[in-house]
């Protein structure tokens, strides 16, 4: 066993074993706040629709929690934490998968884990006009999704969270009046008092705070009855004559008159027994001082395992994550951004931001990690904006500042919450990039919304450089990612095969584009730059522009990342075509990481790749951080490709051996996809039948510099997918084998002599070579196909189910299958063949209809081979 294989196996064992190490709780003890959705709807006596889509939970001692609604600037609820319980029920995606990485969330949302002591209605919590407290002024969504975004800017705005000592200080505005709020609890056996301390800046308009209904659940006639029944009484008092408690339309309101100086006042929420005494309230305490020491003082060193994978002119280094750390934190690497050549910021899905120092030297064997921030809401993307760390979360775009210089973030600025966040547990801000003008582009998932939810679900939005506005650039994505070229501003994106999305896909994104997910007849269905066969990339992630001269022939190319298999692909846009289109070149480089994001290093000499796994991926590791850089070895794949009216051109980094460039060394076939509401698509010939059309090759012409080949395909035509496989040799004798996938919207001519081909005779139309897929059926072929086609990513062959979206193949043949429609089917050869060709027709109970049809992808002999292989798995 060679050293590289041993190292990779150790990498996998290290990641796999990390799940067995003791973990701290998801909500880290002692941290003063956490962003999370909180659902108080349908909890006993709670107001209807009391849902904080962008909630902030604030632990008060070991037994009480406040939930603040960032959008409506209100205290949404207060509850007791049951002994041994978390702050909220751990059912959202990051929470439920924290200790069991492949566990997925359902439709339920995080709820209080104990008795609710106070809850408010879904209305503003503060206003300069008392009438504004009576109704929710935000625009509703068409499907009653409660993610209605923040208050109108002129009414109020959440500014951010400041950490002072052990306190989380909420900062927001009512109109133009700045308010800071923090909380305190004092408890005795007879009485529990929860304080809302308020610091209100000088203001010329009155400020009104909603404090809920009379005694929240009770009107004044019910108070005596409740006290007699259970001995509890909930009431609100203040310590300031300036803060007047009154009622408006049955609600309790605390009003603060205009003031010419900054004032501090307190509201006390009292939960008392029968012997309640109105003890005079003390003056509002000062905010206090910063911590005397860092919260996370320990820095950690981890190894950089160099030269772990070498292929196609590239080499991969593995940066070991600090999974063994004093705080028991899971480190699921979601994205990375560079503050300078030596320091990067890495964000985890579980809401932490780490600094990594030592990345400037590619030969360095270790790097140093230090914690910078925590408490963020299912964070999947990070970017550096004007030298500041910016994180995309469900609570919006958060910018992190270290204002006291101790190396840890103490100001979590709400840079922008202009995008409406859906209440769906599976609606995430997936990707983020900064444009050349300073605006931020954010893509949001729409898979669970069917294209609905908020207007931003499944869309790409442009957030203005000041963070105040967000406008939709495109809509109709399933799980879209977005990337912006750092100098030209050219916007590209990806999406994943699914309903209405027939295969993996790469887009050029322009204003007004619609990609069709969840809509039978979209107003404007945008053609992609390129389709990517599901067999090559079964789940697309983000892009990276390779903008470093050290990458040689890869420089200024678009790198496409695969979550589904950890592979890398080169996207070659042809923007001169009548309709922009592209070619896709698989680079044959297995990172072994379920890729989500990638970033260029500032020196242009490497890219850093991050990702983690919850849903299925063929990638070997559960999560990881990797650096990919040029190795100095020859590039064996094509480095550029484009189609033209007469065929295609493949370009290479080094000269080819002329004798090897023959038509017989080319295999070409074309097919189309069908867009429908079913999951994915089979492959279809031009006549509409299932299958692929083989294309004859007339001639192959080598360019004058011997670095490009014109492949003459006389019968080529517009097609969704053209596969051209080649097998050539370079001058040094090294083999170049691979496939290139073209999307051709419209044939267009190019000047072949200008492209280096001066001796092309286009009158040659006789076909020299054709290709048809043939082969005898066998169980051995079926086993090979199960790997090559990615079947084993979803179906285990050993009976295991963890991390798989499909039933195991072990013991499948001949067994009885309980289906979602209540029927029972025997898994005979007819059932298996139908499941391969029409997978959504008969879905096994307990599984989602997520498999694509392999109609036209597999021949009858290949399907028979898979069935023969499944029969052997007893």
CSV table of N, CA and C in Angstrom, one decimal, residues 22 46 104 118 125 250 278 284 328 381 398 448 463 491 535 556 672 694 715 725 739 847-848 852 856 870:
chain,number,residue,atom,x,y,z
A,22,UNK,N,-15.9,13.1,22.5
A,22,UNK,CA,-16.9,13.8,23.3
A,22,UNK,C,-17.1,15.2,22.7
A,46,UNK,N,-50.1,30.5,24.1
A,46,UNK,CA,-49.3,31.5,23.3
A,46,UNK,C,-50.1,32.1,22.2
A,104,UNK,N,-30.9,14.4,9.3
A,104,UNK,CA,-31.5,15.5,8.6
A,104,UNK,C,-32.7,16.1,9.3
A,118,UNK,N,-43.8,34.0,29.3
A,118,UNK,CA,-44.3,35.2,28.6
A,118,UNK,C,-44.2,35.0,27.1
A,125,UNK,N,-42.3,45.4,18.4
A,125,UNK,CA,-42.0,45.5,19.8
A,125,UNK,C,-41.7,46.9,20.2
A,250,UNK,N,-55.9,47.2,24.7
A,250,UNK,CA,-55.7,46.0,25.5
A,250,UNK,C,-54.3,45.5,25.7
A,278,UNK,N,-44.2,44.1,46.3
A,278,UNK,CA,-43.6,45.1,45.4
A,278,UNK,C,-42.4,45.8,46.0
A,284,UNK,N,-31.1,51.3,37.2
A,284,UNK,CA,-30.6,50.5,36.1
A,284,UNK,C,-29.0,50.4,36.2
A,328,UNK,N,-14.9,21.3,22.9
A,328,UNK,CA,-15.7,20.3,22.3
A,328,UNK,C,-16.5,20.7,21.2
A,381,UNK,N,-21.6,30.5,4.4
A,381,UNK,CA,-20.8,31.3,3.5
A,381,UNK,C,-20.1,32.4,4.2
A,398,UNK,N,-24.0,39.2,8.5
A,398,UNK,CA,-23.4,39.6,9.8
A,398,UNK,C,-21.9,40.0,9.6
A,448,UNK,N,-37.0,23.1,-0.6
A,448,UNK,CA,-38.1,22.7,0.2
A,448,UNK,C,-39.3,23.6,0.0
A,463,UNK,N,-27.3,42.5,-2.8
A,463,UNK,CA,-27.4,43.4,-1.6
A,463,UNK,C,-26.5,44.6,-1.9
A,491,UNK,N,-21.3,37.1,-13.6
A,491,UNK,CA,-21.9,36.3,-12.6
A,491,UNK,C,-22.2,35.0,-13.1
A,535,UNK,N,-24.1,11.7,-14.2
A,535,UNK,CA,-23.1,10.6,-13.9
A,535,UNK,C,-21.8,11.2,-13.6
A,556,UNK,N,-7.5,32.2,-15.4
A,556,UNK,CA,-8.7,32.8,-15.9
A,556,UNK,C,-9.8,31.8,-16.3
A,672,UNK,N,-30.5,14.8,-25.4
A,672,UNK,CA,-31.2,15.9,-24.8
A,672,UNK,C,-31.8,15.4,-23.5
A,694,UNK,N,-25.2,8.5,-31.5
A,694,UNK,CA,-23.8,8.5,-31.8
A,694,UNK,C,-23.5,9.4,-33.0
A,715,UNK,N,-22.3,15.8,-38.7
A,715,UNK,CA,-23.8,15.7,-38.3
A,715,UNK,C,-24.1,16.4,-37.0
A,725,UNK,N,-15.3,12.1,-26.3
A,725,UNK,CA,-14.2,11.4,-25.6
A,725,UNK,C,-13.0,11.3,-26.5
A,739,UNK,N,-13.1,13.1,-21.2
A,739,UNK,CA,-14.3,13.5,-21.9
A,739,UNK,C,-14.5,15.0,-21.8
A,847,UNK,N,-38.7,6.6,2.4
A,847,UNK,CA,-37.7,7.3,1.6
A,847,UNK,C,-38.4,8.4,0.8
A,848,UNK,N,-37.6,9.3,0.4
A,848,UNK,CA,-38.1,10.4,-0.5
A,848,UNK,C,-37.9,10.1,-2.0
A,852,UNK,N,-33.2,10.0,-9.9
A,852,UNK,CA,-33.4,10.4,-11.3
A,852,UNK,C,-33.6,9.1,-12.1
A,856,UNK,N,-32.4,6.0,-21.0
A,856,UNK,CA,-31.5,6.5,-22.0
A,856,UNK,C,-30.0,6.6,-21.5
A,870,UNK,N,-27.3,-7.1,-8.2
A,870,UNK,CA,-28.2,-7.0,-7.0
A,870,UNK,C,-28.6,-8.4,-6.5
